[in-house]
PDB file of C-alpha atoms and ligand atoms in Angstrom:
ATOM      1  CA  MET S   1      38.383 -15.834   5.396  1.00 52.00           C
ATOM      2  CA  THR S   2      39.036 -16.597   9.008  1.00 60.00           C
ATOM      3  CA  ARG S   3      35.733 -15.752  10.593  1.00 80.00           C
ATOM      4  CA  LEU S   4      33.546 -18.629  11.749  1.00 93.00           C
ATOM      5  CA  TYR S   5      29.896 -17.703  11.267  1.00 97.00           C
ATOM      6  CA  LYS S   6      27.089 -18.676  13.621  1.00 97.00           C
ATOM      7  CA  ASN S   7      23.962 -17.648  11.701  1.00 97.00           C
ATOM      8  CA  ILE S   8      23.834 -17.675   7.941  1.00 98.00           C
ATOM      9  CA  VAL S   9      20.956 -16.484   5.769  1.00 98.00           C
ATOM     10  CA  ILE S  10      20.935 -17.389   2.082  1.00 98.00           C
ATOM     11  CA  LEU S  11      18.436 -15.446  -0.014  1.00 96.00           C
ATOM     12  CA  THR S  12      17.690 -16.956  -3.421  1.00 95.00           C
ATOM     13  CA  GLY S  13      15.815 -15.684  -6.455  1.00 92.00           C
ATOM     14  CA  ALA S  14      14.987 -16.687 -10.010  1.00 89.00           C
ATOM     15  CA  GLY S  15      18.647 -16.809 -11.059  1.00 91.00           C
ATOM     16  CA  ILE S  16      19.307 -19.980  -9.066  1.00 94.00           C
ATOM     17  CA  SER S  17      16.361 -21.793 -10.721  1.00 92.00           C
ATOM     18  CA  ALA S  18      17.301 -20.587 -14.201  1.00 89.00           C
ATOM     19  CA  GLU S  19      20.248 -22.996 -14.155  1.00 91.00           C
ATOM     20  CA  SER S  20      17.750 -25.815 -13.634  1.00 91.00           C
ATOM     21  CA  GLY S  21      16.014 -24.721 -16.832  1.00 87.00           C
ATOM     22  CA  LEU S  22      13.153 -22.848 -15.197  1.00 85.00           C
ATOM     23  CA  ALA S  23      12.147 -19.622 -16.845  1.00 70.00           C
ATOM     24  CA  THR S  24      12.182 -16.447 -14.828  1.00 60.00           C
ATOM     25  CA  PHE S  25       8.645 -15.902 -13.628  1.00 57.00           C
ATOM     26  CA  ARG S  26       8.747 -12.213 -12.991  1.00 53.00           C
ATOM     27  CA  SER S  27      10.656 -10.626 -15.798  1.00 49.00           C
ATOM     28  CA  SER S  28      11.460  -7.001 -16.343  1.00 47.00           C
ATOM     29  CA  ASN S  29       8.909  -6.588 -19.132  1.00 46.00           C
ATOM     30  CA  GLY S  30       6.081  -7.154 -16.661  1.00 49.00           C
ATOM     31  CA  LEU S  31       5.090 -10.564 -17.989  1.00 53.00           C
ATOM     32  CA  TRP S  32       4.674 -13.632 -15.850  1.00 63.00           C
ATOM     33  CA  ASN S  33       5.578 -16.646 -17.995  1.00 63.00           C
ATOM     34  CA  ASN S  34       4.256 -14.764 -21.036  1.00 70.00           C
ATOM     35  CA  HIS S  35       0.943 -13.889 -19.382  1.00 79.00           C
ATOM     36  CA  ARG S  36      -0.023 -10.452 -18.234  1.00 81.00           C
ATOM     37  CA  VAL S  37       0.556 -10.145 -14.503  1.00 79.00           C
ATOM     38  CA  GLU S  38      -2.889  -8.620 -13.994  1.00 83.00           C
ATOM     39  CA  ASP S  39      -4.517 -11.720 -15.543  1.00 86.00           C
ATOM     40  CA  VAL S  40      -2.821 -14.409 -13.470  1.00 88.00           C
ATOM     41  CA  ALA S  41      -1.061 -12.937 -10.472  1.00 88.00           C
ATOM     42  CA  THR S  42      -3.421 -10.517  -8.773  1.00 90.00           C
ATOM     43  CA  ILE S  43      -6.169 -11.230  -6.297  1.00 91.00           C
ATOM     44  CA  GLU S  44      -8.631  -9.314  -8.510  1.00 92.00           C
ATOM     45  CA  ALA S  45      -7.886 -11.688 -11.395  1.00 93.00           C
ATOM     46  CA  TYR S  46      -8.499 -14.622  -9.097  1.00 94.00           C
ATOM     47  CA  TRP S  47     -11.923 -13.354  -7.973  1.00 93.00           C
ATOM     48  CA  ARG S  48     -12.863 -12.367 -11.536  1.00 94.00           C
ATOM     49  CA  ASN S  49     -11.958 -15.689 -13.121  1.00 94.00           C
ATOM     50  CA  PRO S  50     -10.610 -18.253 -10.655  1.00 95.00           C
ATOM     51  CA  ASP S  51     -10.485 -21.064 -13.183  1.00 95.00           C
ATOM     52  CA  TYR S  52      -8.338 -19.049 -15.593  1.00 94.00           C
ATOM     53  CA  VAL S  53      -5.890 -18.429 -12.750  1.00 95.00           C
ATOM     54  CA  HIS S  54      -6.071 -22.080 -11.632  1.00 96.00           C
ATOM     55  CA  GLN S  55      -5.406 -23.254 -15.184  1.00 94.00           C
ATOM     56  CA  PHE S  56      -2.269 -21.127 -15.376  1.00 92.00           C
ATOM     57  CA  TYR S  57      -0.811 -22.685 -12.216  1.00 93.00           C
ATOM     58  CA  ASN S  58      -2.120 -26.164 -13.112  1.00 95.00           C
ATOM     59  CA  GLU S  59      -0.129 -25.942 -16.354  1.00 90.00           C
ATOM     60  CA  MET S  60       2.969 -24.733 -14.550  1.00 89.00           C
ATOM     61  CA  ARG S  61       2.952 -27.472 -11.891  1.00 93.00           C
ATOM     62  CA  PRO S  62       4.254 -30.414 -13.999  1.00 92.00           C
ATOM     63  CA  GLU S  63       7.279 -28.417 -15.235  1.00 89.00           C
ATOM     64  CA  LEU S  64       8.223 -27.505 -11.687  1.00 92.00           C
ATOM     65  CA  TYR S  65       7.500 -31.030 -10.461  1.00 95.00           C
ATOM     66  CA  ASN S  66       9.986 -32.420 -13.000  1.00 94.00           C
ATOM     67  CA  ALA S  67      12.716 -29.805 -12.533  1.00 94.00           C
ATOM     68  CA  LYS S  68      15.937 -30.974 -10.923  1.00 97.00           C
ATOM     69  CA  PRO S  69      18.110 -29.049  -8.468  1.00 98.00           C
ATOM     70  CA  ASN S  70      21.529 -27.878  -9.703  1.00 98.00           C
ATOM     71  CA  PRO S  71      24.917 -27.656  -7.918  1.00 98.00           C
ATOM     72  CA  ALA S  72      23.964 -24.295  -6.373  1.00 98.00           C
ATOM     73  CA  HIS S  73      21.059 -25.915  -4.513  1.00 98.00           C
ATOM     74  CA  LEU S  74      23.051 -29.027  -3.661  1.00 98.00           C
ATOM     75  CA  CYS S  75      26.009 -27.177  -2.152  1.00 98.00           C
ATOM     76  CA  ILE S  76      23.661 -25.535   0.363  1.00 98.00           C
ATOM     77  CA  THR S  77      22.804 -29.004   1.676  1.00 98.00           C
ATOM     78  CA  GLU S  78      26.501 -29.781   2.016  1.00 98.00           C
ATOM     79  CA  LEU S  79      27.030 -26.514   3.896  1.00 98.00           C
ATOM     80  CA  GLN S  80      24.109 -27.255   6.214  1.00 98.00           C
ATOM     81  CA  LYS S  81      25.500 -30.714   6.963  1.00 97.00           C
ATOM     82  CA  LYS S  82      29.144 -29.765   7.493  1.00 97.00           C
ATOM     83  CA  TYR S  83      29.253 -26.183   8.713  1.00 97.00           C
ATOM     84  CA  PRO S  84      28.592 -25.575  12.420  1.00 95.00           C
ATOM     85  CA  ALA S  85      26.075 -22.722  12.069  1.00 97.00           C
ATOM     86  CA  HIS S  86      22.337 -22.216  11.848  1.00 98.00           C
ATOM     87  CA  ILE S  87      21.748 -21.864   8.127  1.00 98.00           C
ATOM     88  CA  ALA S  88      18.402 -20.705   6.724  1.00 98.00           C
ATOM     89  CA  VAL S  89      17.291 -20.357   3.121  1.00 98.00           C
ATOM     90  CA  VAL S  90      14.881 -17.557   2.269  1.00 97.00           C
ATOM     91  CA  THR S  91      13.655 -17.962  -1.273  1.00 95.00           C
ATOM     92  CA  GLN S  92      11.577 -15.883  -3.646  1.00 92.00           C
ATOM     93  CA  ASN S  93      11.125 -18.956  -5.827  1.00 93.00           C
ATOM     94  CA  VAL S  94       7.877 -20.918  -5.923  1.00 93.00           C
ATOM     95  CA  ASP S  95       9.576 -24.099  -7.146  1.00 95.00           C
ATOM     96  CA  THR S  96      10.719 -26.734  -4.641  1.00 97.00           C
ATOM     97  CA  LEU S  97      14.304 -27.187  -5.871  1.00 97.00           C
ATOM     98  CA  HIS S  98      15.746 -26.325  -2.452  1.00 98.00           C
ATOM     99  CA  GLU S  99      13.693 -29.108  -0.852  1.00 98.00           C
ATOM    100  CA  LYS S 100      14.570 -31.540  -3.646  1.00 98.00           C
ATOM    101  CA  ALA S 101      18.248 -30.825  -3.005  1.00 98.00           C
ATOM    102  CA  GLY S 102      17.753 -31.647   0.676  1.00 98.00           C
ATOM    103  CA  ASN S 103      17.996 -28.082   2.033  1.00 98.00           C
ATOM    104  CA  GLN S 104      16.561 -27.535   5.522  1.00 98.00           C
ATOM    105  CA  ASN S 105      14.979 -24.381   7.032  1.00 98.00           C
ATOM    106  CA  VAL S 106      13.570 -23.118   3.734  1.00 98.00           C
ATOM    107  CA  PHE S 107      11.177 -20.157   3.824  1.00 98.00           C
ATOM    108  CA  HIS S 108       9.179 -19.500   0.635  1.00 96.00           C
ATOM    109  CA  ILE S 109       8.314 -15.828   0.979  1.00 95.00           C
ATOM    110  CA  HIS S 110       6.411 -15.842  -2.346  1.00 92.00           C
ATOM    111  CA  GLY S 111       4.660 -19.127  -1.583  1.00 95.00           C
ATOM    112  CA  GLN S 112       5.140 -22.399  -3.383  1.00 95.00           C
ATOM    113  CA  ILE S 113       3.588 -24.020  -6.434  1.00 94.00           C
ATOM    114  CA  ASN S 114       2.676 -27.287  -4.686  1.00 97.00           C
ATOM    115  CA  GLN S 115       0.595 -25.608  -1.981  1.00 97.00           C
ATOM    116  CA  ILE S 116      -3.034 -24.527  -1.944  1.00 97.00           C
ATOM    117  CA  VAL S 117      -4.532 -22.170   0.635  1.00 97.00           C
ATOM    118  CA  CYS S 118      -8.202 -21.990   1.576  1.00 97.00           C
ATOM    119  CA  MET S 119      -9.325 -18.359   1.480  1.00 95.00           C
ATOM    120  CA  ASN S 120     -12.088 -19.224   3.955  1.00 96.00           C
ATOM    121  CA  CYS S 121     -10.188 -20.896   6.799  1.00 97.00           C
ATOM    122  CA  GLY S 122      -6.516 -20.360   5.944  1.00 96.00           C
ATOM    123  CA  HIS S 123      -5.755 -24.078   5.815  1.00 97.00           C
ATOM    124  CA  VAL S 124      -2.721 -24.854   3.612  1.00 97.00           C
ATOM    125  CA  PHE S 125      -2.282 -28.237   1.979  1.00 96.00           C
ATOM    126  CA  GLU S 126       0.095 -29.705  -0.567  1.00 96.00           C
ATOM    127  CA  THR S 127      -0.723 -31.060  -4.004  1.00 97.00           C
ATOM    128  CA  TRP S 128       0.974 -31.472  -7.371  1.00 97.00           C
ATOM    129  CA  GLY S 129      -2.405 -32.155  -8.981  1.00 97.00           C
ATOM    130  CA  ASP S 130      -4.854 -29.826 -10.722  1.00 97.00           C
ATOM    131  CA  VAL S 131      -7.110 -27.523  -8.726  1.00 97.00           C
ATOM    132  CA  SER S 132     -10.375 -25.890  -9.825  1.00 96.00           C
ATOM    133  CA  SER S 133     -13.140 -23.676  -8.459  1.00 96.00           C
ATOM    134  CA  GLU S 134     -15.244 -26.851  -7.961  1.00 96.00           C
ATOM    135  CA  ASP S 135     -12.863 -28.195  -5.329  1.00 97.00           C
ATOM    136  CA  LYS S 136     -13.715 -28.293  -1.665  1.00 96.00           C
ATOM    137  CA  CYS S 137     -11.441 -27.426   1.257  1.00 97.00           C
ATOM    138  CA  GLU S 138     -10.445 -30.616   3.056  1.00 95.00           C
ATOM    139  CA  HIS S 139     -10.448 -28.717   6.360  1.00 97.00           C
ATOM    140  CA  CYS S 140     -13.603 -26.525   6.456  1.00 98.00           C
ATOM    141  CA  GLY S 141     -15.539 -28.072   3.573  1.00 97.00           C
ATOM    142  CA  THR S 142     -16.114 -24.798   1.703  1.00 97.00           C
ATOM    143  CA  THR S 143     -16.198 -25.051  -2.101  1.00 97.00           C
ATOM    144  CA  GLY S 144     -14.623 -22.521  -4.466  1.00 95.00           C
ATOM    145  CA  MET S 145     -12.280 -20.801  -2.006  1.00 96.00           C
ATOM    146  CA  LEU S 146      -9.055 -22.615  -2.820  1.00 97.00           C
ATOM    147  CA  LYS S 147      -6.252 -20.439  -4.162  1.00 96.00           C
ATOM    148  CA  PRO S 148      -2.722 -21.368  -5.201  1.00 96.00           C
ATOM    149  CA  ASN S 149      -0.508 -20.499  -2.219  1.00 96.00           C
ATOM    150  CA  ILE S 150       1.425 -18.042  -4.349  1.00 93.00           C
ATOM    151  CA  VAL S 151       1.830 -14.474  -3.167  1.00 92.00           C
ATOM    152  CA  PHE S 152      -0.001 -12.357  -5.715  1.00 91.00           C
ATOM    153  CA  PHE S 153       0.801  -8.735  -6.399  1.00 85.00           C
ATOM    154  CA  GLY S 154      -0.687  -6.641  -3.620  1.00 83.00           C
ATOM    155  CA  GLU S 155      -0.518  -9.479  -1.069  1.00 90.00           C
ATOM    156  CA  SER S 156       1.906  -9.595   1.857  1.00 91.00           C
ATOM    157  CA  LEU S 157       5.039 -11.704   1.687  1.00 93.00           C
ATOM    158  CA  LEU S 158       4.979 -14.867   3.821  1.00 95.00           C
ATOM    159  CA  TYR S 159       7.144 -15.649   6.876  1.00 96.00           C
ATOM    160  CA  MET S 160       8.267 -12.055   7.345  1.00 95.00           C
ATOM    161  CA  ASP S 161       8.384 -12.357  11.156  1.00 96.00           C
ATOM    162  CA  GLN S 162      10.723 -15.320  10.891  1.00 97.00           C
ATOM    163  CA  VAL S 163      12.795 -13.585   8.227  1.00 96.00           C
ATOM    164  CA  ASP S 164      13.142 -10.475  10.413  1.00 95.00           C
ATOM    165  CA  ARG S 165      14.396 -12.618  13.288  1.00 96.00           C
ATOM    166  CA  LEU S 166      16.841 -14.436  11.022  1.00 97.00           C
ATOM    167  CA  LEU S 167      18.237 -11.170   9.658  1.00 96.00           C
ATOM    168  CA  ASN S 168      18.522  -9.712  13.169  1.00 95.00           C
ATOM    169  CA  SER S 169      20.936 -12.384  14.241  1.00 95.00           C
ATOM    170  CA  CYS S 170      22.709 -13.272  11.011  1.00 96.00           C
ATOM    171  CA  ASP S 171      26.449 -12.693  10.657  1.00 96.00           C
ATOM    172  CA  LEU S 172      26.640 -13.826   7.032  1.00 97.00           C
ATOM    173  CA  PHE S 173      24.048 -12.809   4.435  1.00 97.00           C
ATOM    174  CA  VAL S 174      24.320 -14.311   0.971  1.00 97.00           C
ATOM    175  CA  SER S 175      22.095 -13.255  -1.928  1.00 95.00           C
ATOM    176  CA  VAL S 176      21.961 -15.579  -4.952  1.00 95.00           C
ATOM    177  CA  GLY S 177      20.325 -14.894  -8.306  1.00 92.00           C
ATOM    178  CA  THR S 178      18.246 -11.908  -7.365  1.00 88.00           C
ATOM    179  CA  SER S 179      18.720  -8.211  -7.914  1.00 78.00           C
ATOM    180  CA  GLY S 180      20.332  -6.486  -4.967  1.00 70.00           C
ATOM    181  CA  VAL S 181      18.513  -3.238  -5.624  1.00 71.00           C
ATOM    182  CA  VAL S 182      14.916  -4.449  -5.775  1.00 71.00           C
ATOM    183  CA  TYR S 183      12.654  -5.134  -2.804  1.00 75.00           C
ATOM    184  CA  PRO S 184      12.777  -7.399  -0.863  1.00 78.00           C
ATOM    185  CA  ALA S 185      16.468  -8.263  -1.376  1.00 77.00           C
ATOM    186  CA  ALA S 186      17.524  -4.629  -1.076  1.00 84.00           C
ATOM    187  CA  GLY S 187      15.758  -4.324   2.267  1.00 90.00           C
ATOM    188  CA  PHE S 188      17.118  -7.631   3.543  1.00 94.00           C
ATOM    189  CA  VAL S 189      20.747  -6.781   2.848  1.00 93.00           C
ATOM    190  CA  GLN S 190      20.302  -3.365   4.417  1.00 92.00           C
ATOM    191  CA  PHE S 191      18.887  -4.983   7.557  1.00 93.00           C
ATOM    192  CA  ALA S 192      21.584  -7.666   7.727  1.00 95.00           C
ATOM    193  CA  LYS S 193      24.332  -5.071   7.228  1.00 93.00           C
ATOM    194  CA  MET S 194      22.889  -2.908   9.984  1.00 93.00           C
ATOM    195  CA  PHE S 195      23.226  -5.863  12.354  1.00 92.00           C
ATOM    196  CA  GLY S 196      26.843  -6.402  11.361  1.00 94.00           C
ATOM    197  CA  ALA S 197      26.651  -9.261   8.866  1.00 96.00           C
ATOM    198  CA  ASP S 198      29.169  -9.881   6.128  1.00 96.00           C
ATOM    199  CA  THR S 199      27.253  -9.636   2.856  1.00 95.00           C
ATOM    200  CA  TYR S 200      27.843 -11.390  -0.468  1.00 95.00           C
ATOM    201  CA  GLU S 201      26.004 -11.081  -3.754  1.00 94.00           C
ATOM    202  CA  PHE S 202      26.081 -13.855  -6.370  1.00 95.00           C
ATOM    203  CA  ASN S 203      24.628 -13.010  -9.753  1.00 92.00           C
ATOM    204  CA  MET S 204      25.150 -14.022 -13.348  1.00 88.00           C
ATOM    205  CA  GLU S 205      26.229 -10.512 -14.201  1.00 84.00           C
ATOM    206  CA  GLU S 206      26.491  -7.132 -12.576  1.00 82.00           C
ATOM    207  CA  THR S 207      23.012  -5.910 -11.648  1.00 72.00           C
ATOM    208  CA  SER S 208      23.867  -3.110  -9.310  1.00 67.00           C
ATOM    209  CA  ASN S 209      26.592  -1.287  -7.527  1.00 65.00           C
ATOM    210  CA  ASN S 210      24.856  -1.944  -4.256  1.00 74.00           C
ATOM    211  CA  SER S 211      27.477  -0.867  -1.751  1.00 81.00           C
ATOM    212  CA  LEU S 212      25.700  -2.754   1.041  1.00 86.00           C
ATOM    213  CA  PHE S 213      27.258  -5.925  -0.342  1.00 92.00           C
ATOM    214  CA  ASP S 214      30.863  -6.439   0.749  1.00 94.00           C
ATOM    215  CA  LYS S 215      31.546  -8.723  -2.210  1.00 94.00           C
ATOM    216  CA  HIS S 216      29.950  -9.161  -5.635  1.00 93.00           C
ATOM    217  CA  ILE S 217      30.645 -12.481  -7.331  1.00 95.00           C
ATOM    218  CA  TYR S 218      29.546 -12.825 -10.952  1.00 95.00           C
ATOM    219  CA  GLY S 219      29.035 -15.981 -12.968  1.00 95.00           C
ATOM    220  CA  PRO S 220      26.738 -19.017 -12.932  1.00 95.00           C
ATOM    221  CA  ALA S 221      25.710 -19.765  -9.336  1.00 96.00           C
ATOM    222  CA  GLY S 222      26.090 -23.483 -10.081  1.00 96.00           C
ATOM    223  CA  THR S 223      29.833 -22.805 -10.275  1.00 97.00           C
ATOM    224  CA  THR S 224      30.426 -19.827  -8.012  1.00 97.00           C
ATOM    225  CA  LEU S 225      28.337 -20.902  -5.019  1.00 98.00           C
ATOM    226  CA  PRO S 226      29.923 -24.371  -4.609  1.00 98.00           C
ATOM    227  CA  GLN S 227      33.355 -22.684  -4.690  1.00 98.00           C
ATOM    228  CA  PHE S 228      32.260 -20.298  -1.963  1.00 98.00           C
ATOM    229  CA  VAL S 229      30.887 -23.197   0.112  1.00 98.00           C
ATOM    230  CA  GLN S 230      34.248 -24.982  -0.166  1.00 97.00           C
ATOM    231  CA  GLN S 231      35.995 -21.825   1.065  1.00 96.00           C
ATOM    232  CA  LEU S 232      33.674 -21.645   4.059  1.00 96.00           C
ATOM    233  CA  LEU S 233      34.176 -25.344   4.816  1.00 96.00           C
ATOM    234  CA  ALA S 234      37.965 -24.924   4.640  1.00 94.00           C
ATOM    235  CA  ASP S 235      37.701 -22.541   7.607  1.00 90.00           C
ATOM    236  CA  VAL S 236      35.861 -25.029   9.809  1.00 91.00           C
ATOM    237  CA  PRO S 237      38.262 -26.222  12.493  1.00 85.00           C
ATOM    238  CA  THR S 238      38.806 -29.973  12.733  1.00 81.00           C
ATOM    239  CA  LYS S 239      38.001 -31.830  15.961  1.00 73.00           C
ATOM    240  CA  GLU S 240      41.707 -31.821  16.863  1.00 76.00           C
ATOM    241  CA  GLU S 241      41.971 -28.052  16.360  1.00 78.00           C
ATOM    242  CA  MET S 242      38.822 -27.515  18.439  1.00 71.00           C
ATOM    243  CA  SER S 243      40.254 -29.443  21.400  1.00 72.00           C
ATOM    244  CA  LYS S 244      43.511 -27.464  21.485  1.00 67.00           C
TER     245      LYS S 244
HETATM  246 ZN1  LIG O   1     -11.050 -24.163   4.415  1.00 89.80          ZN
END
């Protein structure tokens, strides 16, 4: 590699959290942590039985609170500190492992477990505590309108304007632990490629033959991603080289 990148977008999915011991939330058999998706991850389920939905996320919160980032998350922080580019992380994960690792510019397009949104006024606040239908919005005072700030099936992804802008200008797009053929990753790589980015896929094993990726790298992201980061850092010119 000889190219010095200016704008890097790293898309992450469940595969990067799996190495921190977190189960895959959306699995191929349609279950969401062993619950039926239509019971815990749709807006209809929330209106039908908000406390059942709250209980599901209340029970999930401590596990995600205690989870620790792994080398794949940590090497992104190193890259952001040492590589002279704008580097954004777009994640499908609702855990906060990127933040715990010290990553900056993180966009949670599926929401995050430690946030609550008021369906009445749109106010978003953070908590690791339990939430119920008895709770009142700290902003507008309405009771019973608080919802986990998790994107349910049928709801729009978050931060898509920002993500579009990032993809428009990115010259390196890296996808980690998410299928390259499923929306939104498939759309993101297509967009990035159209704008001329180099594209890399990191996955545990082959998930696709998506030709939009220039390189497919298979294996645990906790091993493969730090190696890739070291390669990128090796191409950063030293101060002496810069002044020549
Ligand atoms: Zn409110």
